[in-house]
Amino acid sequence: MKTKIHSSLRTVEWKNNKVVMIDQTKLPHKLTFVKYEDYKDVANAIKTLVVRGAPAIGVSGVFGLALAALRSKAKTKEKLLEDLEKAKKVLFETRPTAVNLEWGLDKIMKVAKEGRDVSDIKESIIQTAKKMAEDDILTNMIMGKQGAELFENNDTIMTHCNAGALATVGYGTALGVIRATKESGKRIKVIATETRPVMQGSRLTAFELKHDGIDVSLIPDTAVGYAMSKGLVSKVIVGADRILRTGHVYNKIGTYQIALMAQQHKIPFYVAAPLSTFDLKSSPDDVIIEQRKPSEVTEVAGKKTAPDGIGVINPAFDMTPPELVTGIITEAGIAKPPYQESIKKLFESRL
Ligand code: MRU
């Protein structure tokens, strides 16, 4: 594997009025970039995991709307808003669980509605989208610094899925905290779970950490209990796709069982996520868990590993209840139980 990747490398970027992304379906074998000029191609890229990870999906959706605005032939504000609503619907329907997508799309629609005329709206959308991408990196770096205080010299930190530079515009949420801990001079090691069935842990997290010179060991998802019971894990940190005001955390499938095992072994279980990942309106019954195609489970690297004609259950995310979460690291501070109060305070501090 010759490709070099650095945490400063951009997962998604606006360049010369096009959206440029790393094609994550090709990692870890090839570091290739794809360019899109049509919002429908961006929507397809989100759906097919060319780009994935809640904050990266959010910014990609925002850039998708910027493309829709740029290519629109509308002559009036009303017609442009109509075109944008149509594009928003297509982008929104790509992946239902990561709330950052809705957050980003709503923010851009608000900017569009406030614009004076067609050219003013187009310009403000592009500028806002670019700023949201920059802010994503800054937010992660602030969050990283806050979270680094929770980790000690010689900690071995378990993480699940990929909540790194590749899941954001750059730097990462959970892996951002790990990067900041290392940057603060502490010696740390990471245990990454493979994260079946799409293998974000082995394909992306192990790849990203290795290339940043962070000590990483890969384990099968089935070895989490073994690693914890043998005292190999000091702390766990994961990202999130959606966090409710009650502290319920939605993240990659398998997170819940890791949190349960961490509780059994008295290992702190942390979540790192920006405020854009919080959904203060919904309750657990409202959240849609994305179900993905059966072939992700019945095949490995395109080869069948299960018989034809069987049923498959393939949820992409699960919910970890607040009582299993030791702390939630955000750019506004660290929320601790009881979450209903601490999360409310974090948001009030930003008013
Ligand atoms: O299906 P994915 O790869 O988009 O799932 C990603 C995750 O579950 C991440 O942990 C989450 O989005 C946080 S990323 C900073």
Tab-separated table of N, CA and C in Angstrom, residues 10-21 36-43 46 51 55-71 84 87 91 100-101 104-105 108 122 124-137 168-169:
chain	number	residue	atom	x	y	z
A	10	ARG	N	-8.388	16.516	2.760
A	10	ARG	CA	-9.813	16.815	2.751
A	10	ARG	C	-10.649	15.656	2.209
A	11	THR	N	-11.650	15.266	2.970
A	11	THR	CA	-12.572	14.217	2.543
A	11	THR	C	-13.511	14.744	1.460
A	12	VAL	N	-13.938	16.000	1.664
A	12	VAL	CA	-14.850	16.632	0.700
A	12	VAL	C	-14.520	18.125	0.603
A	13	GLU	N	-14.537	18.624	-0.637
A	13	GLU	CA	-14.073	19.998	-0.849
A	13	GLU	C	-14.818	20.639	-2.029
A	14	TRP	N	-14.951	21.965	-1.964
A	14	TRP	CA	-15.534	22.740	-3.080
A	14	TRP	C	-14.372	23.335	-3.862
A	15	LYS	N	-14.224	22.901	-5.118
A	15	LYS	CA	-13.082	23.367	-5.922
A	15	LYS	C	-13.560	23.733	-7.318
A	16	ASN	N	-13.275	24.960	-7.742
A	16	ASN	CA	-13.666	25.423	-9.084
A	16	ASN	C	-15.122	25.075	-9.425
A	17	ASN	N	-15.995	25.402	-8.503
A	17	ASN	CA	-17.438	25.157	-8.692
A	17	ASN	C	-17.796	23.680	-8.897
A	18	LYS	N	-16.976	22.803	-8.358
A	18	LYS	CA	-17.289	21.366	-8.382
A	18	LYS	C	-17.104	20.816	-6.967
A	19	VAL	N	-17.709	19.669	-6.706
A	19	VAL	CA	-17.497	19.010	-5.410
A	19	VAL	C	-16.501	17.877	-5.627
A	20	VAL	N	-15.417	17.933	-4.861
A	20	VAL	CA	-14.369	16.912	-4.983
A	20	VAL	C	-14.370	16.077	-3.698
A	21	MET	N	-14.390	14.759	-3.869
A	21	MET	CA	-14.421	13.860	-2.700
A	21	MET	C	-13.412	12.750	-2.858
A	36	TYR	N	-17.811	16.057	-8.850
A	36	TYR	CA	-19.213	16.092	-9.250
A	36	TYR	C	-19.652	17.509	-9.598
A	37	GLU	N	-20.511	17.592	-10.663
A	37	GLU	CA	-21.046	18.906	-11.057
A	37	GLU	C	-22.559	18.944	-10.887
A	38	ASP	N	-23.144	17.754	-10.621
A	38	ASP	CA	-24.599	17.653	-10.535
A	38	ASP	C	-24.979	17.165	-9.133
A	39	TYR	N	-25.961	17.801	-8.528
A	39	TYR	CA	-26.320	17.411	-7.152
A	39	TYR	C	-26.802	15.961	-7.077
A	40	LYS	N	-27.373	15.459	-8.194
A	40	LYS	CA	-27.877	14.071	-8.178
A	40	LYS	C	-26.720	13.084	-8.034
A	41	ASP	N	-25.572	13.429	-8.589
A	41	ASP	CA	-24.392	12.560	-8.435
A	41	ASP	C	-23.876	12.615	-6.992
A	42	VAL	N	-23.996	13.786	-6.369
A	42	VAL	CA	-23.594	13.894	-4.954
A	42	VAL	C	-24.530	13.024	-4.109
A	43	ALA	N	-25.822	13.081	-4.420
A	43	ALA	CA	-26.789	12.257	-3.678
A	43	ALA	C	-26.437	10.781	-3.833
A	46	ILE	N	-23.484	9.826	-1.692
A	46	ILE	CA	-23.823	9.654	-0.267
A	46	ILE	C	-24.481	8.278	-0.077
A	51	VAL	N	-18.873	8.778	0.059
A	51	VAL	CA	-18.628	9.627	1.221
A	51	VAL	C	-19.566	9.129	2.310
A	55	PRO	N	-20.740	13.953	9.851
A	55	PRO	CA	-20.379	15.320	9.457
A	55	PRO	C	-20.004	15.443	7.974
A	56	ALA	N	-19.361	14.418	7.416
A	56	ALA	CA	-18.990	14.461	5.990
A	56	ALA	C	-20.242	14.399	5.114
A	57	ILE	N	-21.225	13.615	5.555
A	57	ILE	CA	-22.493	13.553	4.815
A	57	ILE	C	-23.181	14.928	4.857
A	58	GLY	N	-23.133	15.558	6.032
A	58	GLY	CA	-23.754	16.882	6.195
A	58	GLY	C	-23.156	17.895	5.231
A	59	VAL	N	-21.835	17.966	5.202
A	59	VAL	CA	-21.172	18.953	4.336
A	59	VAL	C	-21.370	18.582	2.856
A	60	SER	N	-21.384	17.292	2.539
A	60	SER	CA	-21.616	16.877	1.146
A	60	SER	C	-23.013	17.298	0.695
A	61	GLY	N	-23.999	17.146	1.575
A	61	GLY	CA	-25.358	17.567	1.246
A	61	GLY	C	-25.419	19.066	0.968
A	62	VAL	N	-24.709	19.819	1.791
A	62	VAL	CA	-24.654	21.273	1.649
A	62	VAL	C	-24.014	21.645	0.293
A	63	PHE	N	-22.925	20.983	-0.037
A	63	PHE	CA	-22.272	21.234	-1.331
A	63	PHE	C	-23.186	20.795	-2.485
A	64	GLY	N	-23.965	19.723	-2.254
A	64	GLY	CA	-24.917	19.274	-3.266
A	64	GLY	C	-25.932	20.374	-3.557
A	65	LEU	N	-26.429	21.015	-2.507
A	65	LEU	CA	-27.391	22.117	-2.695
A	65	LEU	C	-26.727	23.306	-3.401
A	66	ALA	N	-25.449	23.529	-3.093
A	66	ALA	CA	-24.721	24.625	-3.758
A	66	ALA	C	-24.617	24.333	-5.260
A	67	LEU	N	-24.396	23.069	-5.630
A	67	LEU	CA	-24.357	22.708	-7.056
A	67	LEU	C	-25.725	22.931	-7.691
A	68	ALA	N	-26.781	22.532	-6.950
A	68	ALA	CA	-28.137	22.702	-7.476
A	68	ALA	C	-28.419	24.180	-7.731
A	69	ALA	N	-27.959	25.041	-6.822
A	69	ALA	CA	-28.173	26.479	-6.989
A	69	ALA	C	-27.396	26.991	-8.206
A	70	LEU	N	-26.147	26.587	-8.273
A	70	LEU	CA	-25.262	27.052	-9.348
A	70	LEU	C	-25.794	26.662	-10.723
A	71	ARG	N	-26.300	25.442	-10.852
A	71	ARG	CA	-26.740	24.943	-12.172
A	71	ARG	C	-28.193	25.330	-12.491
A	84	LEU	N	-34.394	24.418	-5.467
A	84	LEU	CA	-33.605	24.016	-4.288
A	84	LEU	C	-34.383	23.043	-3.409
A	87	ALA	N	-34.095	19.649	-4.953
A	87	ALA	CA	-32.764	19.063	-4.727
A	87	ALA	C	-32.615	18.642	-3.271
A	91	LEU	N	-31.499	14.948	-1.845
A	91	LEU	CA	-30.311	14.796	-0.983
A	91	LEU	C	-30.710	14.247	0.390
A	100	ASN	N	-26.917	15.275	10.794
A	100	ASN	CA	-26.110	16.379	10.243
A	100	ASN	C	-26.572	16.762	8.835
A	101	LEU	N	-27.126	15.785	8.110
A	101	LEU	CA	-27.579	16.049	6.745
A	101	LEU	C	-28.746	17.043	6.772
A	104	GLY	N	-27.565	20.532	7.899
A	104	GLY	CA	-26.857	21.291	6.866
A	104	GLY	C	-27.821	21.806	5.803
A	105	LEU	N	-28.727	20.937	5.352
A	105	LEU	CA	-29.668	21.324	4.288
A	105	LEU	C	-30.579	22.454	4.768
A	108	ILE	N	-28.778	25.834	4.766
A	108	ILE	CA	-28.635	26.415	3.421
A	108	ILE	C	-29.973	26.953	2.916
A	122	LYS	N	-27.373	32.585	-4.970
A	122	LYS	CA	-26.356	31.620	-5.420
A	122	LYS	C	-25.027	31.883	-4.716
A	124	SER	N	-24.453	33.594	-1.876
A	124	SER	CA	-24.451	33.341	-0.422
A	124	SER	C	-24.466	31.848	-0.101
A	125	ILE	N	-25.137	31.048	-0.932
A	125	ILE	CA	-25.151	29.601	-0.666
A	125	ILE	C	-23.725	29.040	-0.788
A	126	ILE	N	-23.046	29.418	-1.845
A	126	ILE	CA	-21.684	28.869	-2.044
A	126	ILE	C	-20.768	29.310	-0.898
A	127	GLN	N	-20.853	30.589	-0.537
A	127	GLN	CA	-19.971	31.074	0.549
A	127	GLN	C	-20.310	30.382	1.877
A	128	THR	N	-21.602	30.221	2.164
A	128	THR	CA	-22.005	29.558	3.423
A	128	THR	C	-21.529	28.107	3.428
A	129	ALA	N	-21.692	27.419	2.302
A	129	ALA	CA	-21.289	26.007	2.229
A	129	ALA	C	-19.779	25.880	2.475
A	130	LYS	N	-19.009	26.766	1.858
A	130	LYS	CA	-17.540	26.696	2.052
A	130	LYS	C	-17.183	26.953	3.515
A	131	LYS	N	-17.883	27.900	4.125
A	131	LYS	CA	-17.596	28.213	5.531
A	131	LYS	C	-17.975	27.034	6.440
A	132	MET	N	-19.078	26.372	6.116
A	132	MET	CA	-19.490	25.221	6.942
A	132	MET	C	-18.422	24.114	6.880
A	133	ALA	N	-17.794	23.970	5.722
A	133	ALA	CA	-16.736	22.952	5.593
A	133	ALA	C	-15.521	23.330	6.448
A	134	GLU	N	-15.146	24.624	6.392
A	134	GLU	CA	-14.009	25.082	7.226
A	134	GLU	C	-14.340	24.912	8.704
A	135	ASP	N	-15.557	25.301	9.072
A	135	ASP	CA	-15.969	25.230	10.481
A	135	ASP	C	-15.930	23.799	11.006
A	136	ASP	N	-16.215	22.842	10.127
A	136	ASP	CA	-16.221	21.441	10.551
A	136	ASP	C	-14.831	21.055	11.086
A	137	ILE	N	-13.804	21.459	10.387
A	137	ILE	CA	-12.437	21.108	10.827
A	137	ILE	C	-12.111	21.815	12.152
A	168	THR	N	-15.413	13.137	8.388
A	168	THR	CA	-15.690	14.566	8.555
A	168	THR	C	-15.041	15.275	7.361
A	169	VAL	N	-14.938	16.598	7.414
A	169	VAL	CA	-14.185	17.256	6.333
A	169	VAL	C	-12.693	17.025	6.575
